[in-house]
PDB file of C-alpha atoms in Angstrom:
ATOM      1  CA  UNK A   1     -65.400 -43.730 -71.761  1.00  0.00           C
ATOM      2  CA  UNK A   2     -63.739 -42.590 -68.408  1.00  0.00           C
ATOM      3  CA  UNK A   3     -60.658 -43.895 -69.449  1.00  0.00           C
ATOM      4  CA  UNK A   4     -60.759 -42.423 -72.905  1.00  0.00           C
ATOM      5  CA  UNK A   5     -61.236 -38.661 -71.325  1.00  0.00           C
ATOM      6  CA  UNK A   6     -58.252 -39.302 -68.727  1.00  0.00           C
ATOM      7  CA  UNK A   7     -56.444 -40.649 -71.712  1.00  0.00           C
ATOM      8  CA  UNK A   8     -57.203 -37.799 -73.436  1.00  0.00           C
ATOM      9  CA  UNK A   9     -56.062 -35.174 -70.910  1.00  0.00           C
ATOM     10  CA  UNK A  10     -52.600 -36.754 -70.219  1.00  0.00           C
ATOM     11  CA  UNK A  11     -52.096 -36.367 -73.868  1.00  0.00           C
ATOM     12  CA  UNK A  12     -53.171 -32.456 -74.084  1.00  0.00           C
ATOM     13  CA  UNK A  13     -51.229 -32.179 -70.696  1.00  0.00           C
ATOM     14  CA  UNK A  14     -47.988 -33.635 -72.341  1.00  0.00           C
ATOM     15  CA  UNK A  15     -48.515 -31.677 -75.655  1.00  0.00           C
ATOM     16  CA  UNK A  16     -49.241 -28.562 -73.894  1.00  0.00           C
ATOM     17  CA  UNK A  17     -45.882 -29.110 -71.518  1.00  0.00           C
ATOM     18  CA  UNK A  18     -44.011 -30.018 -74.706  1.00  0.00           C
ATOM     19  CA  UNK A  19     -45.217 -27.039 -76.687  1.00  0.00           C
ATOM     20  CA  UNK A  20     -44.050 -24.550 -73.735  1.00  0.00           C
ATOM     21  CA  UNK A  21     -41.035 -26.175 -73.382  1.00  0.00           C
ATOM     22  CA  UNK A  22     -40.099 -26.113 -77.263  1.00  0.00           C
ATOM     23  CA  UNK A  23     -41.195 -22.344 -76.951  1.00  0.00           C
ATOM     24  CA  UNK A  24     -39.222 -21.369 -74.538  1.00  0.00           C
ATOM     25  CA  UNK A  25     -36.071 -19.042 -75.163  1.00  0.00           C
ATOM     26  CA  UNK A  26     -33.049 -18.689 -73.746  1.00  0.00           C
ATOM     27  CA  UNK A  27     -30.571 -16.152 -74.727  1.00  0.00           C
ATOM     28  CA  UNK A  28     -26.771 -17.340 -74.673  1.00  0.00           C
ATOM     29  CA  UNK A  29     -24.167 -15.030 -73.903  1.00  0.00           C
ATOM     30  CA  UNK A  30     -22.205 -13.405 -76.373  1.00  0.00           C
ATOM     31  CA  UNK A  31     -18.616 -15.697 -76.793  1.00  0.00           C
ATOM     32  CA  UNK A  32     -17.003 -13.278 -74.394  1.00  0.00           C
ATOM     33  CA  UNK A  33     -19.673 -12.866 -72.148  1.00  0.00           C
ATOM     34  CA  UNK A  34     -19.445 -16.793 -71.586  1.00  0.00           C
ATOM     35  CA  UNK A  35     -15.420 -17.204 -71.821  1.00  0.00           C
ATOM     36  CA  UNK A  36     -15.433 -14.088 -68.691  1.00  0.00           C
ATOM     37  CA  UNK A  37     -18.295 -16.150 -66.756  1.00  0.00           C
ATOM     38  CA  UNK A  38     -15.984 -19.742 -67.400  1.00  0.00           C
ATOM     39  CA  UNK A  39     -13.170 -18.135 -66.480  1.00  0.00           C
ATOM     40  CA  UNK A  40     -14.521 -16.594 -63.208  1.00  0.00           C
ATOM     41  CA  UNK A  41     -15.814 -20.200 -62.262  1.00  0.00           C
ATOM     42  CA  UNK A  42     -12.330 -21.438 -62.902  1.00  0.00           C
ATOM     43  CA  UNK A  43     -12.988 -23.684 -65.684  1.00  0.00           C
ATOM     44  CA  UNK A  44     -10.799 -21.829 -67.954  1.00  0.00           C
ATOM     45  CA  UNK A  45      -7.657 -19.373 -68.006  1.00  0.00           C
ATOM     46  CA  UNK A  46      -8.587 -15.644 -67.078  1.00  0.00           C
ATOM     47  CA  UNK A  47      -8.455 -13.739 -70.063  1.00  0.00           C
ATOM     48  CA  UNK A  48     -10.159 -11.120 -69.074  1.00  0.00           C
ATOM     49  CA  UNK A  49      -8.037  -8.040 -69.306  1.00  0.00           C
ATOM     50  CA  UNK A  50      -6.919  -8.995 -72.372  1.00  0.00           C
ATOM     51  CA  UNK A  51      -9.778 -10.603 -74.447  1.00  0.00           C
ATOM     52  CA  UNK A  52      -8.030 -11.479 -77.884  1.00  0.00           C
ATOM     53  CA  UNK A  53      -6.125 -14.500 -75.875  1.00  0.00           C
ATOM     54  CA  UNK A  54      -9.465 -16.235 -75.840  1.00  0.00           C
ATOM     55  CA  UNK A  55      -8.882 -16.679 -79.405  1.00  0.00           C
ATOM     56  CA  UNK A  56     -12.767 -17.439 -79.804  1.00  0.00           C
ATOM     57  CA  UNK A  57     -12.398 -17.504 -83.396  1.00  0.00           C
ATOM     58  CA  UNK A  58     -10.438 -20.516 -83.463  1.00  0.00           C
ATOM     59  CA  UNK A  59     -10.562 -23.781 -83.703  1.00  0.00           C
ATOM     60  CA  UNK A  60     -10.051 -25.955 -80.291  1.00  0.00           C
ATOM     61  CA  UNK A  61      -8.188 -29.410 -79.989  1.00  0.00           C
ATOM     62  CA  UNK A  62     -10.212 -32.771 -78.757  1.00  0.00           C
ATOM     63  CA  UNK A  63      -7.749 -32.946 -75.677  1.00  0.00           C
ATOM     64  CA  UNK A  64      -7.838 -29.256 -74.973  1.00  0.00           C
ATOM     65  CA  UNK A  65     -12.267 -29.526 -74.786  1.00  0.00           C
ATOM     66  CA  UNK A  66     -11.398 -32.693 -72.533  1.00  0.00           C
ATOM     67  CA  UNK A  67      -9.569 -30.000 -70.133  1.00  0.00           C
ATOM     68  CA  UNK A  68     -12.242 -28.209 -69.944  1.00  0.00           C
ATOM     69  CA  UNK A  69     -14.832 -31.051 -69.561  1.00  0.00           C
ATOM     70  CA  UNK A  70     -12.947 -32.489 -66.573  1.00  0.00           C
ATOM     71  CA  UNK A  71     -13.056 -28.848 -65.025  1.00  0.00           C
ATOM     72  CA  UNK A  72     -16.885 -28.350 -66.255  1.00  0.00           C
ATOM     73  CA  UNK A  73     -17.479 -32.241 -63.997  1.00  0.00           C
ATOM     74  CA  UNK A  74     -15.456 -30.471 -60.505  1.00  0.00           C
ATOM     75  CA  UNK A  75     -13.893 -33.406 -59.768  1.00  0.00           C
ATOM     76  CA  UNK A  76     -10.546 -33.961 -58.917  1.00  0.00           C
ATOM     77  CA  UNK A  77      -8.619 -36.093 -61.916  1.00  0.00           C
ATOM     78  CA  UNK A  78      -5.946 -37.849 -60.592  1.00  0.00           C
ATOM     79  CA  UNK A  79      -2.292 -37.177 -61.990  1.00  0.00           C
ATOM     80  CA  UNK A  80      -1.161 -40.223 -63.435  1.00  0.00           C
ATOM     81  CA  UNK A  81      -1.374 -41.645 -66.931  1.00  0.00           C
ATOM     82  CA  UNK A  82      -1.359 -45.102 -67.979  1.00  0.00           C
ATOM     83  CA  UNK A  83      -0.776 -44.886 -71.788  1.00  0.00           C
ATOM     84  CA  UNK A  84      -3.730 -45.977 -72.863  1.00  0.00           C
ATOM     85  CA  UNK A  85      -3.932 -44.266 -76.448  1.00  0.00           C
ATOM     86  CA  UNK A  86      -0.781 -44.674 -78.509  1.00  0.00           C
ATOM     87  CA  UNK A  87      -1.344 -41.126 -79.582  1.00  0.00           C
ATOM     88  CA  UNK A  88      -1.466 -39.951 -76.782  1.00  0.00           C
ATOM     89  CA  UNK A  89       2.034 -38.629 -75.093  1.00  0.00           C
ATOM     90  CA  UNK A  90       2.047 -39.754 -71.724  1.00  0.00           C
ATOM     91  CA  UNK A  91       4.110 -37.171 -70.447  1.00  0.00           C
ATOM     92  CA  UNK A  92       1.860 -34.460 -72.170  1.00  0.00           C
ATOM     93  CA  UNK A  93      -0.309 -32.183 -70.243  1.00  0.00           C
ATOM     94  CA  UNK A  94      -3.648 -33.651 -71.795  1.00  0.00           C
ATOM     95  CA  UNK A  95      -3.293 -37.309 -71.059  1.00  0.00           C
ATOM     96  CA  UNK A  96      -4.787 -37.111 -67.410  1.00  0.00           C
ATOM     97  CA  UNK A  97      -7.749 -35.581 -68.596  1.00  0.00           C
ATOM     98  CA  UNK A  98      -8.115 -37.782 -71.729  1.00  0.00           C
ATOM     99  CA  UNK A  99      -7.871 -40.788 -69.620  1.00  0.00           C
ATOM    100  CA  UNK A 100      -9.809 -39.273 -67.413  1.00  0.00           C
ATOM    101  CA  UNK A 101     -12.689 -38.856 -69.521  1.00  0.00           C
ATOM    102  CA  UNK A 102     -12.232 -42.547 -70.983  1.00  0.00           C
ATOM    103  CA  UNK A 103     -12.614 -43.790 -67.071  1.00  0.00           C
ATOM    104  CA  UNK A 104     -15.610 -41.467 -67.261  1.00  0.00           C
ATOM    105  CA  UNK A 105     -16.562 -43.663 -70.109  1.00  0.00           C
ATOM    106  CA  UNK A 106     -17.142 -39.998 -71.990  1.00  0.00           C
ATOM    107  CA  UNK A 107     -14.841 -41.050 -74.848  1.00  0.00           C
ATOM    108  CA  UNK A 108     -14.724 -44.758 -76.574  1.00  0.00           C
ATOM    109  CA  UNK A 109     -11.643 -46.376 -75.896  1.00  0.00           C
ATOM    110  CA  UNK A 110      -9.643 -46.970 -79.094  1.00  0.00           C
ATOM    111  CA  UNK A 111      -6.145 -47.434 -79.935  1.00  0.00           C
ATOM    112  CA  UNK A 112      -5.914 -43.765 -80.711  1.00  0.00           C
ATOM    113  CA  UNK A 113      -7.528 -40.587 -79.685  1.00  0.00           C
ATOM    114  CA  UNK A 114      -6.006 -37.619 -82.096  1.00  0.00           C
ATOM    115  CA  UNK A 115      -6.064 -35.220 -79.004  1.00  0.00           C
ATOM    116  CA  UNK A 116      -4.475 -32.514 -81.486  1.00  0.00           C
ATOM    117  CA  UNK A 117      -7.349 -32.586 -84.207  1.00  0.00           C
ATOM    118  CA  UNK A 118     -10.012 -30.484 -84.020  1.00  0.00           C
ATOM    119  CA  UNK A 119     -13.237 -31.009 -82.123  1.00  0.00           C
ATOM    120  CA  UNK A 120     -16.687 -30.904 -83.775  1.00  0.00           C
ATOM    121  CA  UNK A 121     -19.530 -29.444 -82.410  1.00  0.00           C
ATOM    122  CA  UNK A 122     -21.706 -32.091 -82.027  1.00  0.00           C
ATOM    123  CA  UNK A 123     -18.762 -34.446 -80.743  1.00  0.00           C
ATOM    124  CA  UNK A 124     -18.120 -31.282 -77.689  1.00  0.00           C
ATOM    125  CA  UNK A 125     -22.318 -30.797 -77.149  1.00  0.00           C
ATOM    126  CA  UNK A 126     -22.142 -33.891 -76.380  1.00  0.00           C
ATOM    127  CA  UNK A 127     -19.246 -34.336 -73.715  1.00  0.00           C
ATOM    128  CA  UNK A 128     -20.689 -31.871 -71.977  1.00  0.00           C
ATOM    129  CA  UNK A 129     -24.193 -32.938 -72.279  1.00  0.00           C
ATOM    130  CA  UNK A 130     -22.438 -36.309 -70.761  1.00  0.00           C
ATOM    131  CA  UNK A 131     -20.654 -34.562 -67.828  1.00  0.00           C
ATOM    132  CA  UNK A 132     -23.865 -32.935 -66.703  1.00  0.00           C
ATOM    133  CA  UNK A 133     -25.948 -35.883 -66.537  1.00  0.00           C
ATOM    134  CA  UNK A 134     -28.245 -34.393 -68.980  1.00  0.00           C
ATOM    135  CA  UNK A 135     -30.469 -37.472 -70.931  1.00  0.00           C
ATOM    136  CA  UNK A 136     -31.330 -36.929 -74.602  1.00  0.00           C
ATOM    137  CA  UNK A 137     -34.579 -35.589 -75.869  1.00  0.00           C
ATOM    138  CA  UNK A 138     -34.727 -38.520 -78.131  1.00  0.00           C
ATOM    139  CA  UNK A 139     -32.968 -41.546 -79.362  1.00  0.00           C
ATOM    140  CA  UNK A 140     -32.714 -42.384 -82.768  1.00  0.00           C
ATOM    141  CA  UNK A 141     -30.002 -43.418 -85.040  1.00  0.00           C
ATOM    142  CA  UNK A 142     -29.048 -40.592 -85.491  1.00  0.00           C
ATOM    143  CA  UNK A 143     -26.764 -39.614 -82.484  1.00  0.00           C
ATOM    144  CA  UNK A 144     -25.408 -36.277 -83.826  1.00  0.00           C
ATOM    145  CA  UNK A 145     -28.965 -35.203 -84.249  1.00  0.00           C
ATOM    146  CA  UNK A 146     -29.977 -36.266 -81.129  1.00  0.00           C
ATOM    147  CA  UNK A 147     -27.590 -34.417 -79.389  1.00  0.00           C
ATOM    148  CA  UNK A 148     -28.379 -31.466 -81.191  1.00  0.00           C
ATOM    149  CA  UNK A 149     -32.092 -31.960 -80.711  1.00  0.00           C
ATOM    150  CA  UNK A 150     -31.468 -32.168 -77.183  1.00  0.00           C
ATOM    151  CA  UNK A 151     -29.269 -29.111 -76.826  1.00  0.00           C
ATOM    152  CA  UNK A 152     -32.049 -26.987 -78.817  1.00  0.00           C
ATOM    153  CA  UNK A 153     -35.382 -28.196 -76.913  1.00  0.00           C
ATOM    154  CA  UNK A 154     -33.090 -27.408 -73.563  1.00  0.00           C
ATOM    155  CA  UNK A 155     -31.863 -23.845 -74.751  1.00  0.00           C
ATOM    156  CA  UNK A 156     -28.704 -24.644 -74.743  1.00  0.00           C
ATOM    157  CA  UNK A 157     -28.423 -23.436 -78.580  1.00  0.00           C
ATOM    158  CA  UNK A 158     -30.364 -20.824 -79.899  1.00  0.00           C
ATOM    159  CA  UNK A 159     -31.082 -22.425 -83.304  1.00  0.00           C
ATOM    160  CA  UNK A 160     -30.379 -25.860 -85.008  1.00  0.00           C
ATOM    161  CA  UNK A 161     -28.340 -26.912 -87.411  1.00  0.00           C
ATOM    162  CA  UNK A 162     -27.122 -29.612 -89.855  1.00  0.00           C
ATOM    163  CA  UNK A 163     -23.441 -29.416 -90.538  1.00  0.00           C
ATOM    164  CA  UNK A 164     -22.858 -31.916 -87.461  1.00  0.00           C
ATOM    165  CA  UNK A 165     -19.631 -32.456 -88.705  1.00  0.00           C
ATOM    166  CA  UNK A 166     -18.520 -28.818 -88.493  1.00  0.00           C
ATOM    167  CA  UNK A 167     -15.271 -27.861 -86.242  1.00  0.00           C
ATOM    168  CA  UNK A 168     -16.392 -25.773 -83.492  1.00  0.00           C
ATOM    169  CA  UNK A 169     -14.904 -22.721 -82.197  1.00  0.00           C
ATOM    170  CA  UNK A 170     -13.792 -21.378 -78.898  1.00  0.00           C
ATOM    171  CA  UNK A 171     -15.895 -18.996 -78.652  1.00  0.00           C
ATOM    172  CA  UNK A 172     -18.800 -21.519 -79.239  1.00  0.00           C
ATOM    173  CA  UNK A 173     -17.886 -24.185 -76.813  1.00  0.00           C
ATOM    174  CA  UNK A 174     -17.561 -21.564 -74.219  1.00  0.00           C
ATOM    175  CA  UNK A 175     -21.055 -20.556 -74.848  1.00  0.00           C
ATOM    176  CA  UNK A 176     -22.905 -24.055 -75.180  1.00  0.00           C
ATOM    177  CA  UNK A 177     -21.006 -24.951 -71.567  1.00  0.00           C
ATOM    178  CA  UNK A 178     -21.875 -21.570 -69.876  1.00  0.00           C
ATOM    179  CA  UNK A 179     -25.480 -22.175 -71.008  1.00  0.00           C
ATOM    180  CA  UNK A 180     -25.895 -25.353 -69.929  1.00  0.00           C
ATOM    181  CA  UNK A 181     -24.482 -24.615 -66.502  1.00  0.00           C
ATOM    182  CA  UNK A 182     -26.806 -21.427 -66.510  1.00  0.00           C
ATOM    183  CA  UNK A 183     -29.866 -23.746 -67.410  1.00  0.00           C
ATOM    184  CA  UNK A 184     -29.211 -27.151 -65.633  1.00  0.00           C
ATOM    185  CA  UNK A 185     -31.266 -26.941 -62.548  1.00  0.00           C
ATOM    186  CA  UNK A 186     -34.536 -25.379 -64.866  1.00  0.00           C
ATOM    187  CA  UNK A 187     -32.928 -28.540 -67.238  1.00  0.00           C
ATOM    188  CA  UNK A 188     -33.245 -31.372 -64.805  1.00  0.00           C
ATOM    189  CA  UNK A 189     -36.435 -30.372 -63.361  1.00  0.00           C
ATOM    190  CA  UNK A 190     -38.414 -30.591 -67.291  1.00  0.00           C
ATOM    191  CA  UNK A 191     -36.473 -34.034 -67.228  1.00  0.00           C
ATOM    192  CA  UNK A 192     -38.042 -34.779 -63.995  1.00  0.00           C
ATOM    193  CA  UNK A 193     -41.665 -33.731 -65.219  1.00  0.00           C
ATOM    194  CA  UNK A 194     -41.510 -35.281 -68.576  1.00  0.00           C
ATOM    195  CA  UNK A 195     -40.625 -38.639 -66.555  1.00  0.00           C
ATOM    196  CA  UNK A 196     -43.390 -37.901 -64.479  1.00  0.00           C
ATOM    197  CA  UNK A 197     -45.511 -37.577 -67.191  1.00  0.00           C
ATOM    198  CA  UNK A 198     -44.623 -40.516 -69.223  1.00  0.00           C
ATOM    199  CA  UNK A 199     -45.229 -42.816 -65.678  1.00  0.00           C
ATOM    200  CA  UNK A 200     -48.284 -41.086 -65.216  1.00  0.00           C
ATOM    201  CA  UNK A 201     -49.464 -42.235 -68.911  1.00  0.00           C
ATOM    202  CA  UNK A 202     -47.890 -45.941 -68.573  1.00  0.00           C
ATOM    203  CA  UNK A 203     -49.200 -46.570 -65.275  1.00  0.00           C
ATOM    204  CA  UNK A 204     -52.875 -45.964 -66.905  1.00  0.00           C
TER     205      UNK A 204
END
């Protein structure tokens, strides 16, 4: 009976934290608002006094979202480039970052990468869910919906969706980064108290 009750109140303590947590809102910036704050923390080129070179309408390129995942990580990515993708122009101002990113083990390494084709959004949420060290919400398999699962229960997006395929914009990868570097530390601490909570319940 004594165990039933304790059971009982680690499971209204995790649905309680879990029902807060889904609650919880966080406002993104507008596209702007987040290309300004990336480009103030150096992530991306200053645009600033002259906002339609942000282009946040467009489209953006796999190699050009590996740029800015490299910058997103802060580490330093070495200069050389070993031709590992036959795509991939050695010479080419995206290679160190795409092989970068493969050393990362961010990207699968294939014989090709098609660093000119567009991005999708689930294929960017989750680089830079990847470079932030942020674990999914849920594992199925599904992996686009998990990562979009995981973006929405952390705030990252605003609301879900289902066209996982869907080229993402500028304007939208600027936002999904500058929210999850505005939310990461409140992010890894409801990691750290979910674990806690799950350890708490297996250790009973």
């Amino acid at each position: 009976m004594i165990m039933k009750r304790i059971l009982t109140a680690v499971l209204v303590t995790i649905f309680m934290f879990w029902s807060v947590f889904a609650s919880e809102e966080y406002v993104t910036k507008t596209p702007l608002e987040a290309a300004n704050f990336l480009a103030a923390e150096g992530i991306i080129t200053d645009w600033s006094a002259n906002p339609t070179e942000y282009r946040l309408l467009d489209t953006i390129t796999r190699q050009e979202v590996m740029k800015i995942v490299a910058k997103l990580s802060g580490e330093e990515v070495p200069a050389m480039c070993d031709g590992v993708f036959w795509d991939v122009d050695t010479a080419g101002w995206g290679c160190k970052y795409i092989e970068w990113a493969l050393k990362k083990e961010y990207i699968a390494a294939n014989d090709n990468f098609r660093p000119n084709d567009n991005i999708t959004k689930t294929e960017a949420m989750k680089l830079v869910l990847k470079v932030k060290n942020i674990s999914k919400t849920q594992v199925t398999d599904n992996w686009q919906e998990d990562y979009m699962m995981t973006a929405y229960e952390y705030g990252i997006i605003e609301a879900m969706y289902s066209d996982y395929n869907a080229d993402a914009t500028r304007g939208w990868i600027f936002q999904i980064t500058t929210a999850t570097i505005e939310q990461e530390e409140e992010i890894k601490i409801k990691i750290e108290e979910k674990e806690k909570l799950m350890s708490d319940e297996a250790a009973m």
